[in-house]
GROMACS .gro file of C-alpha atoms in nm:
model
  407
    1TYR     CA    1  -0.558  -1.483   0.669
    2ARG     CA    2  -0.705  -1.776   0.687
    3ARG     CA    3  -0.386  -1.947   0.804
    4VAL     CA    4  -0.371  -1.721   1.060
    5ALA     CA    5  -0.718  -1.790   1.178
    6LYS     CA    6  -0.642  -2.119   1.198
    7SER     CA    7  -0.336  -2.066   1.403
    8LEU     CA    8  -0.503  -1.820   1.633
    9ALA     CA    9  -0.775  -2.078   1.709
   10LYS     CA   10  -0.510  -2.304   1.870
   11ARG     CA   11  -0.303  -2.018   2.032
   12VAL     CA   12  -0.636  -1.826   2.205
   13PRO     CA   13  -0.887  -2.059   2.272
   14GLY     CA   14  -1.239  -1.936   2.221
   15LEU     CA   15  -1.107  -1.642   1.974
   16GLU     CA   16  -1.273  -1.725   1.644
   17LEU     CA   17  -1.160  -1.521   1.348
   18TYR     CA   18  -1.370  -1.503   1.041
   19VAL     CA   19  -1.202  -1.421   0.708
   20PHE     CA   20  -1.377  -1.265   0.411
   21SER     CA   21  -1.297  -1.082   0.097
   22ASP     CA   22  -1.477  -0.771  -0.036
   23ARG     CA   23  -1.638  -1.012  -0.306
   24ASP     CA   24  -1.810  -1.192  -0.038
   25ILE     CA   25  -1.997  -0.911   0.056
   26THR     CA   26  -2.198  -0.959  -0.274
   27THR     CA   27  -2.150  -1.320  -0.378
   28ASN     CA   28  -2.199  -1.459   0.004
   29LYS     CA   29  -2.374  -1.168   0.185
   30ALA     CA   30  -2.565  -1.390   0.430
   31ARG     CA   31  -2.267  -1.536   0.552
   32VAL     CA   32  -2.106  -1.215   0.604
   33GLU     CA   33  -2.418  -1.072   0.771
   34SER     CA   34  -2.438  -1.394   1.013
   35ALA     CA   35  -2.049  -1.336   1.102
   36LEU     CA   36  -2.119  -0.979   1.194
   37ASP     CA   37  -2.426  -1.033   1.398
   38GLY     CA   38  -2.295  -1.032   1.731
   39ALA     CA   39  -1.940  -1.015   1.673
   40ASP     CA   40  -1.725  -0.838   1.937
   41ALA     CA   41  -1.478  -0.682   1.664
   42PHE     CA   42  -1.486  -0.577   1.315
   43PHE     CA   43  -1.126  -0.553   1.107
   44GLY     CA   44  -1.153  -0.408   0.742
   45SER     CA   45  -0.922  -0.310   0.504
   46LEU     CA   46  -0.899  -0.182   0.152
   47LEU     CA   47  -1.274  -0.138   0.119
   48PHE     CA   48  -1.387   0.127  -0.132
   49ASP     CA   49  -1.708   0.026  -0.323
   50PHE     CA   50  -1.965   0.257  -0.255
   51ASP     CA   51  -2.252   0.006  -0.196
   52GLN     CA   52  -2.037  -0.245  -0.001
   53VAL     CA   53  -1.919   0.079   0.213
   54GLU     CA   54  -2.264   0.191   0.297
   55TRP     CA   55  -2.408  -0.168   0.372
   56LEU     CA   56  -2.083  -0.241   0.597
   57ARG     CA   57  -2.144   0.129   0.780
   58GLU     CA   58  -2.496  -0.017   0.893
   59LYS     CA   59  -2.388  -0.357   0.999
   60ILE     CA   60  -2.108  -0.258   1.174
   61ASP     CA   61  -2.256   0.010   1.398
   62SER     CA   62  -2.357  -0.203   1.706
   63ILE     CA   63  -2.016  -0.394   1.721
   64PRO     CA   64  -1.824  -0.224   1.981
   65LEU     CA   65  -1.468  -0.272   1.843
   66ARG     CA   66  -1.426  -0.145   1.509
   67LEU     CA   67  -1.109  -0.113   1.313
   68VAL     CA   68  -1.080  -0.002   0.935
   69PHE     CA   69  -0.756   0.087   0.755
   70GLU     CA   70  -0.658   0.210   0.407
   71SER     CA   71  -1.054   0.230   0.304
   72SER     CA   72  -1.292   0.484   0.217
   73LEU     CA   73  -1.300   0.794   0.466
   74GLU     CA   74  -1.665   0.728   0.540
   75LEU     CA   75  -1.562   0.370   0.664
   76MET     CA   76  -1.287   0.474   0.831
   77GLY     CA   77  -1.493   0.714   1.026
   78LYS     CA   78  -1.657   0.395   1.208
   79THR     CA   79  -1.326   0.327   1.401
   80GLN     CA   80  -1.354   0.262   1.745
   81ILE     CA   81  -1.137   0.131   2.014
   82GLY     CA   82  -1.245   0.219   2.361
   83THR     CA   83  -1.258   0.562   2.395
   84PHE     CA   84  -1.056   0.637   2.054
   85GLN     CA   85  -1.275   0.707   1.757
   86MET     CA   86  -1.235   0.867   1.403
   87ASP     CA   87  -1.494   1.107   1.244
   88PRO     CA   88  -1.601   1.071   0.890
   89SER     CA   89  -1.299   1.231   0.757
   90GLY     CA   90  -1.095   0.987   0.884
   91LYS     CA   91  -0.904   1.203   1.144
   92SER     CA   92  -0.911   1.112   1.526
   93LYS     CA   93  -1.181   1.359   1.729
   94GLY     CA   94  -0.931   1.440   1.982
   95PRO     CA   95  -0.589   1.336   2.022
   96PRO     CA   96  -0.452   1.514   2.328
   97ALA     CA   97  -0.225   1.814   2.250
   98PRO     CA   98   0.110   1.647   2.329
   99VAL     CA   99  -0.002   1.379   2.070
  100LYS     CA  100  -0.079   1.636   1.804
  101ALA     CA  101   0.250   1.820   1.875
  102ILE     CA  102   0.429   1.484   1.809
  103LEU     CA  103   0.255   1.417   1.475
  104SER     CA  104   0.333   1.778   1.331
  105LYS     CA  105   0.704   1.653   1.358
  106PHE     CA  106   0.693   1.405   1.115
  107SER     CA  107   0.560   1.572   0.796
  108GLY     CA  108   0.818   1.812   0.727
  109GLY     CA  109   0.588   2.079   0.691
  110LYS     CA  110   0.431   1.941   0.354
  111GLU     CA  111   0.062   1.861   0.365
  112GLU     CA  112   0.105   1.572   0.077
  113ASP     CA  113   0.352   1.413   0.310
  114LYS     CA  114   0.153   1.378   0.649
  115MET     CA  115   0.039   1.009   0.597
  116VAL     CA  116   0.437   0.959   0.521
  117GLY     CA  117   0.500   1.125   0.854
  118TYR     CA  118   0.224   0.922   1.026
  119LEU     CA  119   0.391   0.586   0.923
  120SER     CA  120   0.725   0.728   1.077
  121PHE     CA  121   0.511   0.821   1.396
  122LEU     CA  122   0.389   0.448   1.400
  123LYS     CA  123   0.764   0.336   1.454
  124ILE     CA  124   0.779   0.502   1.788
  125GLY     CA  125   0.421   0.640   1.868
  126PRO     CA  126   0.337   0.387   2.125
  127LYS     CA  127   0.653   0.403   2.312
  128LEU     CA  128   0.612   0.768   2.326
  129LEU     CA  129   0.237   0.740   2.432
  130LYS     CA  130   0.316   0.503   2.722
  131TRP     CA  131   0.449   0.804   2.906
  132LEU     CA  132   0.110   1.010   2.877
  133PRO     CA  133  -0.151   0.945   3.119
  134GLY     CA  134  -0.531   0.864   3.084
  135LYS     CA  135  -0.761   0.621   2.914
  136LYS     CA  136  -0.823   0.792   2.602
  137VAL     CA  137  -0.429   0.792   2.544
  138ARG     CA  138  -0.443   0.418   2.639
  139ASP     CA  139  -0.671   0.351   2.359
  140LEU     CA  140  -0.500   0.561   2.111
  141ARG     CA  141  -0.143   0.370   2.203
  142ASN     CA  142  -0.344   0.034   2.136
  143TRP     CA  143  -0.499   0.143   1.795
  144LEU     CA  144  -0.141   0.241   1.677
  145THR     CA  145  -0.005  -0.113   1.824
  146ILE     CA  146  -0.239  -0.275   1.640
  147TYR     CA  147  -0.210  -0.084   1.327
  148SER     CA  148   0.195  -0.116   1.354
  149TYR     CA  149   0.144  -0.502   1.345
  150TRP     CA  150  -0.111  -0.457   1.065
  151ASN     CA  151   0.113  -0.224   0.854
  152GLU     CA  152   0.429  -0.451   0.899
  153GLY     CA  153   0.239  -0.724   0.730
  154GLY     CA  154   0.325  -1.102   0.747
  155GLU     CA  155   0.154  -1.379   0.933
  156ASN     CA  156   0.340  -1.335   1.253
  157ASN     CA  157   0.251  -0.976   1.286
  158VAL     CA  158  -0.112  -0.992   1.122
  159GLU     CA  159  -0.161  -1.289   1.413
  160GLN     CA  160  -0.037  -1.075   1.678
  161ALA     CA  161  -0.241  -0.758   1.612
  162PHE     CA  162  -0.581  -0.994   1.645
  163ALA     CA  163  -0.394  -1.156   1.957
  164TYR     CA  164  -0.344  -0.812   2.114
  165LEU     CA  165  -0.663  -0.685   2.067
  166CYS     CA  166  -0.837  -0.960   2.216
  167ASP     CA  167  -0.591  -0.966   2.521
  168GLN     CA  168  -0.696  -0.579   2.570
  169TYR     CA  169  -1.057  -0.544   2.496
  170ILE     CA  170  -1.235  -0.890   2.456
  171PHE     CA  171  -1.091  -1.132   2.722
  172GLU     CA  172  -0.761  -1.190   2.894
  173THR     CA  173  -0.549  -1.444   2.746
  174THR     CA  174  -0.232  -1.625   2.839
  175SER     CA  175  -0.101  -1.544   2.505
  176LYS     CA  176   0.259  -1.374   2.520
  177GLN     CA  177   0.269  -1.045   2.332
  178GLU     CA  178   0.522  -1.104   2.066
  179ALA     CA  179   0.769  -0.821   1.928
  180LEU     CA  180   0.704  -0.672   1.607
  181VAL     CA  181   0.907  -0.826   1.296
  182GLU     CA  182   0.984  -0.529   1.108
  183THR     CA  183   1.062  -0.529   0.752
  184PRO     CA  184   1.164  -0.187   0.601
  185PRO     CA  185   0.873   0.049   0.485
  186THR     CA  186   1.029   0.101   0.158
  187GLY     CA  187   1.343  -0.103  -0.036
  188VAL     CA  188   1.420  -0.247  -0.361
  189TYR     CA  189   1.328  -0.606  -0.429
  190HIS     CA  190   1.478  -0.872  -0.638
  191PRO     CA  191   1.367  -1.292  -0.661
  192ASN     CA  192   1.730  -1.328  -0.711
  193HIS     CA  193   1.839  -1.132  -0.414
  194LYS     CA  194   1.817  -1.267  -0.033
  195GLY     CA  195   1.682  -0.965   0.157
  196TYR     CA  196   1.592  -0.610   0.028
  197PHE     CA  197   1.807  -0.338  -0.090
  198ALA     CA  198   1.819  -0.016   0.101
  199ASN     CA  199   1.848   0.204  -0.190
  200SER     CA  200   1.793   0.192  -0.569
  201GLY     CA  201   2.176   0.292  -0.635
  202GLU     CA  202   2.277   0.003  -0.445
  203TYR     CA  203   2.031  -0.204  -0.632
  204LEU     CA  204   2.137  -0.120  -0.954
  205LYS     CA  205   2.507  -0.177  -0.884
  206TRP     CA  206   2.411  -0.543  -0.787
  207HIS     CA  207   2.189  -0.592  -1.104
  208ARG     CA  208   2.405  -0.484  -1.355
  209LYS     CA  209   2.638  -0.707  -1.211
  210ASN     CA  210   2.420  -0.984  -1.210
  211CYS     CA  211   2.215  -0.960  -1.485
  212SER     CA  212   2.454  -0.968  -1.761
  213VAL     CA  213   2.185  -1.055  -2.036
  214LEU     CA  214   2.092  -0.685  -2.046
  215PRO     CA  215   2.314  -0.441  -2.244
  216ASP     CA  216   2.462  -0.138  -2.045
  217ASP     CA  217   2.213   0.098  -2.218
  218ALA     CA  218   1.888  -0.091  -2.130
  219PRO     CA  219   1.650   0.180  -2.038
  220VAL     CA  220   1.606   0.171  -1.652
  221VAL     CA  221   1.225   0.173  -1.547
  222ALA     CA  222   1.101   0.236  -1.181
  223LEU     CA  223   0.841  -0.026  -1.077
  224LEU     CA  224   0.645   0.054  -0.789
  225LEU     CA  225   0.505  -0.219  -0.567
  226TYR     CA  226   0.259  -0.300  -0.310
  227ARG     CA  227   0.484  -0.378   0.008
  228LYS     CA  228   0.220  -0.640   0.122
  229HIS     CA  229   0.240  -0.828  -0.176
  230VAL     CA  230   0.611  -0.838  -0.176
  231ILE     CA  231   0.639  -0.924   0.186
  232THR     CA  232   0.335  -1.205   0.129
  233LYS     CA  233   0.548  -1.309  -0.173
  234GLN     CA  234   0.268  -1.293  -0.432
  235ILE     CA  235   0.386  -1.498  -0.750
  236TYR     CA  236   0.275  -1.223  -0.965
  237ILE     CA  237   0.554  -0.979  -0.870
  238ASP     CA  238   0.839  -1.229  -0.951
  239GLN     CA  239   0.656  -1.314  -1.299
  240LEU     CA  240   0.631  -0.919  -1.370
  241ILE     CA  241   1.006  -0.853  -1.331
  242GLY     CA  242   1.119  -1.165  -1.532
  243TRP     CA  243   0.870  -1.016  -1.820
  244PHE     CA  244   1.059  -0.680  -1.791
  245GLU     CA  245   1.407  -0.826  -1.807
  246ASP     CA  246   1.305  -1.073  -2.080
  247ALA     CA  247   1.176  -0.750  -2.269
  248GLY     CA  248   1.521  -0.579  -2.231
  249LEU     CA  249   1.420  -0.337  -1.947
  250ARG     CA  250   1.630  -0.291  -1.634
  251PRO     CA  251   1.360  -0.288  -1.360
  252ILE     CA  252   1.398  -0.120  -1.050
  253PRO     CA  253   1.129  -0.287  -0.819
  254ILE     CA  254   1.072  -0.041  -0.527
  255PHE     CA  255   0.825  -0.157  -0.261
  256ILE     CA  256   0.596   0.090  -0.093
  257ASN     CA  257   0.330   0.101   0.139
  258GLY     CA  258   0.146   0.333  -0.096
  259VAL     CA  259   0.148   0.650   0.079
  260GLU     CA  260   0.492   0.701  -0.013
  261ALA     CA  261   0.459   0.686  -0.371
  262HIS     CA  262   0.497   1.051  -0.436
  263THR     CA  263   0.803   1.068  -0.207
  264ILE     CA  264   0.985   0.812  -0.371
  265VAL     CA  265   0.957   0.966  -0.725
  266ARG     CA  266   0.988   1.314  -0.610
  267ASP     CA  267   1.299   1.250  -0.411
  268GLN     CA  268   1.474   0.918  -0.509
  269LEU     CA  269   1.409   0.914  -0.874
  270THR     CA  270   1.535   1.145  -1.134
  271THR     CA  271   1.572   1.192  -1.518
  272ASN     CA  272   1.787   1.344  -1.794
  273HIS     CA  273   1.536   1.599  -1.822
  274GLU     CA  274   1.548   1.719  -1.465
  275GLN     CA  275   1.921   1.714  -1.426
  276ALA     CA  276   1.951   1.935  -1.741
  277GLN     CA  277   1.704   2.190  -1.573
  278ARG     CA  278   1.880   2.174  -1.246
  279GLN     CA  279   2.200   2.272  -1.434
  280LEU     CA  280   2.022   2.574  -1.586
  281GLY     CA  281   1.926   2.690  -1.250
  282ASN     CA  282   1.552   2.521  -1.267
  283VAL     CA  283   1.545   2.339  -0.931
  284GLN     CA  284   1.182   2.221  -0.955
  285VAL     CA  285   1.249   1.940  -0.645
  286PRO     CA  286   1.455   2.098  -0.382
  287SER     CA  287   1.414   1.760  -0.158
  288LEU     CA  288   1.579   1.557  -0.465
  289ARG     CA  289   1.868   1.333  -0.277
  290PRO     CA  290   2.198   1.349  -0.403
  291ASP     CA  291   2.194   0.954  -0.465
  292ALA     CA  292   1.834   0.985  -0.671
  293VAL     CA  293   1.892   0.696  -0.960
  294GLN     CA  294   1.794   0.835  -1.338
  295VAL     CA  295   1.518   0.644  -1.484
  296GLU     CA  296   1.333   0.670  -1.853
  297ALA     CA  297   0.999   0.560  -1.724
  298ILE     CA  298   0.797   0.503  -1.435
  299VAL     CA  299   0.516   0.237  -1.372
  300ASN     CA  300   0.290   0.221  -1.069
  301THR     CA  301   0.136  -0.131  -1.003
  302ILE     CA  302  -0.118  -0.019  -0.749
  303GLY     CA  303  -0.287   0.271  -0.905
  304PHE     CA  304  -0.499   0.520  -0.689
  305PRO     CA  305  -0.375   0.910  -0.650
  306LEU     CA  306  -0.016   0.911  -0.668
  307VAL     CA  307  -0.016   1.123  -0.362
  308GLY     CA  308  -0.175   0.910  -0.089
  309GLY     CA  309  -0.204   0.592  -0.263
  310PRO     CA  310  -0.504   0.347  -0.111
  311ALA     CA  311  -0.456   0.560   0.201
  312GLY     CA  312  -0.528   0.857   0.082
  313THR     CA  313  -0.880   1.013  -0.047
  314MET     CA  314  -1.092   0.875  -0.332
  315GLU     CA  315  -1.184   1.242  -0.399
  316GLY     CA  316  -1.051   1.301  -0.732
  317GLY     CA  317  -0.785   1.574  -0.781
  318ARG     CA  318  -0.730   1.651  -0.419
  319GLN     CA  319  -0.371   1.645  -0.445
  320ALA     CA  320  -0.342   1.655  -0.850
  321GLU     CA  321  -0.174   1.965  -0.852
  322VAL     CA  322   0.115   1.823  -0.607
  323ALA     CA  323   0.142   1.537  -0.844
  324LYS     CA  324   0.162   1.688  -1.142
  325ALA     CA  325   0.423   1.922  -1.046
  326ILE     CA  326   0.635   1.601  -0.951
  327LEU     CA  327   0.561   1.431  -1.274
  328SER     CA  328   0.637   1.723  -1.476
  329ALA     CA  329   0.976   1.797  -1.318
  330LYS     CA  330   1.078   1.437  -1.419
  331ASN     CA  331   0.897   1.448  -1.755
  332VAL     CA  332   0.914   1.082  -1.821
  333PRO     CA  333   0.631   0.866  -1.905
  334TYR     CA  334   0.430   0.755  -1.622
  335THR     CA  335   0.225   0.456  -1.651
  336VAL     CA  336  -0.009   0.247  -1.443
  337ALA     CA  337  -0.005  -0.110  -1.482
  338ALA     CA  338  -0.181  -0.353  -1.202
  339PRO     CA  339  -0.386  -0.653  -1.158
  340LEU     CA  340  -0.734  -0.618  -1.116
  341LEU     CA  341  -0.782  -0.652  -0.735
  342ILE     CA  342  -1.156  -0.539  -0.692
  343GLN     CA  343  -1.286  -0.797  -0.948
  344ASP     CA  344  -1.199  -1.148  -1.097
  345MET     CA  345  -1.075  -1.273  -1.411
  346ALA     CA  346  -1.412  -1.411  -1.487
  347GLY     CA  347  -1.582  -1.084  -1.422
  348TRP     CA  348  -1.326  -0.898  -1.629
  349THR     CA  349  -1.368  -1.120  -1.922
  350ARG     CA  350  -1.764  -1.095  -1.903
  351ASP     CA  351  -1.815  -0.742  -1.833
  352GLY     CA  352  -1.503  -0.552  -1.879
  353ILE     CA  353  -1.330  -0.348  -1.628
  354GLY     CA  354  -1.573  -0.242  -1.354
  355GLY     CA  355  -1.670   0.105  -1.228
  356LEU     CA  356  -1.457   0.109  -0.896
  357GLN     CA  357  -1.160  -0.051  -1.067
  358SER     CA  358  -1.166   0.177  -1.353
  359VAL     CA  359  -1.165   0.464  -1.087
  360VAL     CA  360  -0.880   0.320  -0.913
  361LEU     CA  361  -0.681   0.198  -1.234
  362TYR     CA  362  -0.789   0.499  -1.530
  363SER     CA  363  -0.953   0.791  -1.339
  364LEU     CA  364  -0.762   0.910  -1.064
  365PRO     CA  365  -0.406   0.842  -1.226
  366GLU     CA  366  -0.486   1.017  -1.528
  367LEU     CA  367  -0.593   1.336  -1.331
  368ASP     CA  368  -0.212   1.307  -1.154
  369GLY     CA  369  -0.077   1.273  -1.512
  370ALA     CA  370  -0.053   0.923  -1.602
  371ILE     CA  371  -0.029   0.855  -1.993
  372ASP     CA  372  -0.141   0.500  -2.022
  373THR     CA  373  -0.297   0.185  -1.811
  374VAL     CA  374  -0.245  -0.175  -1.826
  375ALA     CA  375  -0.449  -0.427  -1.682
  376LEU     CA  376  -0.212  -0.709  -1.597
  377GLY     CA  377  -0.433  -0.992  -1.487
  378GLY     CA  378  -0.674  -1.002  -1.181
  379LEU     CA  379  -0.809  -1.253  -0.912
  380VAL     CA  380  -0.884  -1.618  -0.970
  381GLY     CA  381  -1.014  -1.763  -0.622
  382ASP     CA  382  -0.795  -1.563  -0.363
  383ASP     CA  383  -0.494  -1.581  -0.583
  384ILE     CA  384  -0.355  -1.289  -0.804
  385PHE     CA  385  -0.303  -1.414  -1.189
  386LEU     CA  386  -0.073  -1.238  -1.427
  387ALA     CA  387  -0.160  -1.275  -1.784
  388GLY     CA  388   0.153  -1.324  -1.949
  389GLU     CA  389   0.005  -1.143  -2.282
  390ARG     CA  390  -0.096  -0.818  -2.103
  391ALA     CA  391   0.279  -0.797  -1.944
  392GLN     CA  392   0.415  -0.827  -2.287
  393ALA     CA  393   0.170  -0.547  -2.410
  394LEU     CA  394   0.297  -0.342  -2.128
  395THR     CA  395   0.661  -0.392  -2.204
  396LYS     CA  396   0.612  -0.327  -2.547
  397ARG     CA  397   0.443   0.013  -2.503
  398LEU     CA  398   0.705   0.136  -2.278
  399TRP     CA  399   0.960   0.042  -2.552
  400LYS     CA  400   0.744   0.263  -2.776
  401TRP     CA  401   0.712   0.529  -2.504
  402ILE     CA  402   1.093   0.544  -2.436
  403ASN     CA  403   1.203   0.523  -2.801
  404LEU     CA  404   0.972   0.818  -2.858
  405ARG     CA  405   1.159   1.019  -2.593
  406ARG     CA  406   1.502   0.905  -2.711
  407LYS     CA  407   1.442   1.025  -3.091
   0.00000   0.00000   0.00000
């Protein structure tokens, strides 16, 4: 993001982008407050800490343009761009009836799939709204366009999001709007393969052929990765995949935005138990895909609830029954193993895992049915550090869970 800020300064003279992490609100509050004072726009993402959220809600109230994504509902409720606003529940105060009708077509009728449907709507929403009249629709279209750039990730898209916001609402620029650089919303990643696999079956064929050190009966473990970390090439991703393979486990590194976690587990992963139940006529997941791959364990490296992920609610257990039903159908170990992204390594070593971090990694996943949690590392400066001994601890525990089921 700091590279984006430097690039924007050259591309759009007069536009200043100040970049902070959530930790700066605590450690460098005066500088954050100075940047907010008189700002034309505020942009925030992945902000959940109660004290930080309450402080920000007050400080950004006078800023005319406010865009908050994948954060606490209380903070997302401050979103305002032109005439488009959010209410405290994180829902629009009033998309026109045609827009609501369009949105309703993307969730398949399932409450838990609405956020996934919304991401699908992002792909075509701005184009559809182009044909609806009125300033309110224009502002909603602009919000969707900006979020599309942000959600796709990557430096080019993030830079375009800010340039577009500036051109539409702050001052006219001579900067040309660039097309969205799209990457799949979900897919399978491996550092030794160029690009992404469209599905897990395709990936497993490749992996069995190209990773000959693993025996054919090596346990297959689904590894749910945060998509933005894959797209931005966070080093810990490759390291974690390597640790799994070195331990004799065959990972399926599936990247997701977070909101699709339950649909991936529900529809694209299956198990010996689920297949046996289906043969007996007990179909617990009607939406299971014919090409679903069999796994012996599932590891979520994001945390948060299985249904909704970081973009869902922090209200404990709201969709826990849905998550329990999905995990019960699979009936294999579901583990959360993630680096600490809300606190740094020094704070973890000194104070242990903090309150909000423990909610994200322990409390919310346990309500869904997670049986184990392993902290894999934490922040060192702005970098995510993976502790090797923690990754080893994870793979050893997975082997124990798997062997227990195999007996």
